Amino acid sequence: KAGVTQTPRYLIKTRGQQVTLSCSPISGHRSVSWYQQTPGQGLQFLFEYFSETQRNKGNFPGRFSGRQFSNSRSEMNVSTLELGDSALYLCASSPSTTNEKLFFGSGTQLSVL
Amino acid sequence: SQQGEEDPQALSIQEGENATMNCSYKTSINNLQWYRQNSGRGLVHLILIRSNEREKHSGRLRVTLDTSKKSSSLLITASRAADTASYFCAMDSSYKLIFGSGTRLLVRP
């Protein structure tokens, strides 16, 4: 089985732009979670989707949004990028709703200049 | 803000020694998990302990959980250079997994 795939691996944007990150979960996994990882704040929960519905959302501004498609693939979008949005964005999938074991992708490293 | 703190923040040991990492949390949990992350890559699930369990083993890993103190520890026995990584505890509460601040482990050959 292929693992969780995140694209692109690296991304460089400038302030004010918007960006879309993609995540393909492991086949059969219906839950997808997104995390932001920075040296200062560590791993911060962004949101979680199950069967195209957002089940939970972290404490991030409305500039951060996401969605999940019927094939469980997920995208997250960040609009009006700020320097502080520079981070490693990690996607994780799970076969169930219980979050008992998350399978992570390698992440998208976003740099905002 | 994070709901889990780990100590030490960094740990350097010799190959063959044991490594112990501690995690404290604030909220009630369904279970607590430990993950490993190699330098800027994705996290890998190591072990899960449920809120009604006190100790669990998996290979060279031993995890304890004290819900009265809201704390957990991860022991890696007979460490190897390949164990060099960052280790995170993660609290499962209310449909989300909240990660601790992490411990950077360096195992010297």
Coordinates of C-alpha atoms in Angstrom, one line a residue:
Chain A
K1 CA 0.0 0.0 0.0
A2 CA 1.3 3.4 -0.8
G3 CA 1.8 5.8 2.1
V4 CA 0.3 9.3 2.6
T5 CA 1.4 11.5 -0.3
Q6 CA 1.8 15.2 0.0
T7 CA 2.5 17.6 -2.8
P8 CA 4.4 19.7 -3.4
R9 CA 7.4 18.8 -1.2
Y10 CA 8.7 22.4 -1.2
L11 CA 7.0 25.6 -1.9
I12 CA 8.2 29.2 -2.0
K13 CA 5.7 32.0 -2.0
T14 CA 5.6 35.8 -1.3
R15 CA 3.5 37.6 1.2
G16 CA 0.0 38.2 0.1
Q17 CA -0.2 35.2 -2.2
Q18 CA -2.3 32.2 -1.6
V19 CA -1.3 28.5 -1.7
T20 CA -3.0 25.2 -2.0
L21 CA -1.4 22.0 -0.6
S22 CA -2.6 18.5 -1.5
C23 CA -2.7 15.3 0.5
S24 CA -3.6 11.8 -0.8
P25 CA -4.3 9.4 2.2
I26 CA -3.6 5.8 2.3
S27 CA -6.1 3.8 0.3
G28 CA -9.2 3.1 2.4
H29 CA -8.5 5.8 5.0
R30 CA -11.3 8.2 5.3
S31 CA -10.0 10.5 8.0
V32 CA -7.5 13.2 7.1
S33 CA -5.9 15.6 9.6
W34 CA -3.6 18.6 9.0
Y35 CA -0.9 20.0 11.2
Q36 CA 1.4 23.0 11.1
Q37 CA 4.9 22.5 12.5
T38 CA 7.2 25.3 13.4
P39 CA 10.3 25.5 15.6
G40 CA 8.6 27.9 17.9
Q41 CA 5.1 26.5 18.2
G42 CA 5.7 22.9 17.6
L43 CA 2.9 20.8 16.1
Q44 CA -0.3 22.7 15.9
F45 CA -3.6 21.0 14.9
L46 CA -5.3 22.7 11.9
F47 CA -8.4 20.6 11.1
E48 CA -9.6 17.1 10.5
Y49 CA -12.0 15.8 7.9
F50 CA -13.9 12.5 7.8
S51 CA -16.1 11.6 4.8
E52 CA -15.9 15.1 3.4
T53 CA -17.1 16.7 6.6
Q54 CA -14.9 18.9 8.8
R55 CA -15.1 17.3 12.3
N56 CA -12.8 19.6 14.2
K57 CA -10.8 22.8 13.7
G58 CA -7.9 24.2 15.6
N59 CA -7.3 27.8 16.6
F60 CA -6.1 29.2 13.3
P61 CA -7.5 32.3 11.5
G62 CA -10.0 32.0 8.7
R63 CA -7.2 32.4 6.1
F64 CA -6.6 28.7 6.7
S65 CA -9.2 26.4 5.1
G66 CA -9.5 22.9 3.8
R67 CA -11.7 20.4 2.1
Q68 CA -12.0 16.7 1.5
F69 CA -13.1 15.1 -1.7
S70 CA -15.3 12.0 -2.2
N71 CA -12.1 10.0 -2.8
S72 CA -10.8 11.1 0.6
R73 CA -8.1 13.3 -1.0
S74 CA -7.7 16.5 0.9
E75 CA -6.5 20.0 0.2
M76 CA -5.7 22.9 2.4
N77 CA -5.6 26.5 1.3
V78 CA -3.9 29.5 2.9
S79 CA -4.9 32.9 1.6
T80 CA -3.1 36.2 2.0
L81 CA 0.1 34.6 3.2
E82 CA 2.1 36.1 6.0
L83 CA 5.8 35.5 6.9
G84 CA 4.7 33.6 10.0
D85 CA 2.9 31.0 7.8
S86 CA 6.3 29.6 6.9
A87 CA 6.2 26.1 8.3
L88 CA 6.2 22.3 7.6
Y89 CA 2.6 21.3 6.9
L90 CA 1.9 17.7 7.7
C91 CA -1.1 15.7 6.6
A92 CA -2.0 12.5 8.3
S93 CA -4.6 9.8 7.5
S94 CA -6.4 7.3 9.7
P95 CA -8.6 4.3 8.8
S96 CA -11.3 5.3 11.4
T97 CA -12.7 8.2 13.3
T98 CA -10.9 7.3 16.5
N99 CA -7.4 8.9 15.8
E100 CA -5.8 5.9 17.4
K101 CA -3.0 5.7 14.9
L102 CA -2.2 8.4 12.4
F103 CA -0.1 7.8 9.3
F104 CA 1.8 10.9 8.3
G105 CA 3.1 12.1 5.0
S106 CA 6.5 13.7 4.6
G107 CA 5.0 17.2 4.6
T108 CA 5.1 20.3 2.5
Q109 CA 7.8 22.8 3.5
L110 CA 6.3 26.3 2.8
S111 CA 8.6 29.3 2.8
V112 CA 6.9 32.7 2.7
L113 CA 9.3 35.6 1.6
Chain B
S1 CA -1.1 26.6 22.5
Q2 CA 0.1 23.1 23.1
Q3 CA -1.5 21.0 25.8
G4 CA 1.5 18.7 26.3
E5 CA 4.9 19.4 27.6
E6 CA 7.9 17.1 27.3
D7 CA 11.1 16.9 29.2
P8 CA 13.9 16.9 28.7
Q9 CA 13.8 19.1 25.5
A10 CA 17.0 17.4 24.4
L11 CA 18.8 14.2 25.5
S12 CA 22.2 12.9 24.5
I13 CA 23.3 9.4 25.4
Q14 CA 25.7 6.7 24.4
E15 CA 24.7 3.8 22.3
G16 CA 23.5 0.9 24.5
E17 CA 22.2 3.2 27.2
N18 CA 18.5 3.7 28.1
A19 CA 16.6 6.8 27.2
T20 CA 13.7 8.1 29.2
M21 CA 11.4 10.9 28.0
N22 CA 8.5 12.4 30.0
C23 CA 5.3 14.0 29.0
S24 CA 2.8 16.0 31.0
Y25 CA -0.7 17.1 29.8
K26 CA -3.6 19.2 31.0
T27 CA -6.8 17.7 29.6
S28 CA -8.6 14.4 30.0
I29 CA -7.7 11.9 27.4
N30 CA -9.0 8.7 25.7
N31 CA -5.5 7.5 25.0
L32 CA -1.9 8.7 24.8
Q33 CA 0.4 8.0 21.8
W34 CA 4.1 8.3 21.1
Y35 CA 5.5 9.3 17.7
R36 CA 9.0 9.6 16.3
Q37 CA 10.1 12.1 13.7
N38 CA 13.3 12.0 11.8
S39 CA 14.8 15.4 10.8
G40 CA 12.0 17.3 9.2
R41 CA 10.1 14.3 7.9
G42 CA 6.7 12.9 8.8
L43 CA 5.9 11.3 12.1
V44 CA 5.8 7.6 12.7
H45 CA 3.5 6.0 15.3
L46 CA 5.3 4.0 17.9
I47 CA 2.9 3.0 20.6
L48 CA -0.5 3.7 22.1
I49 CA -1.6 3.4 25.7
R50 CA -5.2 3.7 26.7
S51 CA -6.4 5.8 29.7
N52 CA -7.3 2.6 31.7
E53 CA -3.8 1.1 31.2
R54 CA -0.8 1.8 33.3
E55 CA 2.1 0.2 31.3
K56 CA 2.6 -1.1 27.9
H57 CA 5.6 -2.7 26.1
S58 CA 6.5 -3.0 22.4
G59 CA 10.0 -4.4 21.6
R60 CA 12.5 -2.0 23.2
L61 CA 9.8 0.5 24.1
R62 CA 8.1 0.8 27.4
V63 CA 5.4 3.3 28.1
T64 CA 3.8 4.2 31.4
L65 CA 0.7 6.4 32.1
D66 CA -0.4 8.0 35.3
T67 CA -3.8 9.6 34.7
S68 CA -3.9 11.0 38.3
K69 CA -0.7 13.0 37.6
K70 CA -1.6 13.5 33.9
S71 CA 1.8 12.2 32.9
S72 CA 3.4 9.6 30.8
S73 CA 6.9 8.3 30.1
L74 CA 8.6 6.6 27.2
L75 CA 11.6 4.4 27.9
I76 CA 13.8 3.2 25.0
T77 CA 16.1 0.4 26.2
A78 CA 19.5 -0.5 24.7
S79 CA 19.5 2.5 22.4
R80 CA 21.0 2.5 18.9
A81 CA 22.3 5.3 16.7
A82 CA 19.2 4.8 14.5
D83 CA 17.0 5.9 17.4
T84 CA 18.3 9.4 16.9
A85 CA 15.2 11.4 16.3
S86 CA 12.6 13.7 17.9
Y87 CA 9.9 12.0 20.0
F88 CA 6.5 13.4 20.6
C89 CA 3.7 12.4 22.9
A90 CA 0.2 13.0 21.6
M91 CA -3.0 13.2 23.6
D92 CA -6.2 12.0 22.0
S93 CA -9.1 14.1 23.2
S94 CA -12.3 15.2 21.5
Y95 CA -11.6 14.2 17.9
K96 CA -8.2 15.6 17.8
L97 CA -4.6 14.6 18.6
I98 CA -2.7 17.2 20.4
F99 CA 1.1 16.9 20.4
G100 CA 3.6 17.7 23.0
S101 CA 6.6 19.9 22.5
G102 CA 8.9 17.0 21.8
T103 CA 12.3 15.6 23.0
R104 CA 15.3 15.6 20.7
L105 CA 17.2 12.4 21.3
L106 CA 20.8 12.0 20.1
V107 CA 22.4 8.5 20.4
R108 CA 26.2 8.7 20.0
P109 CA 27.8 5.6 18.4

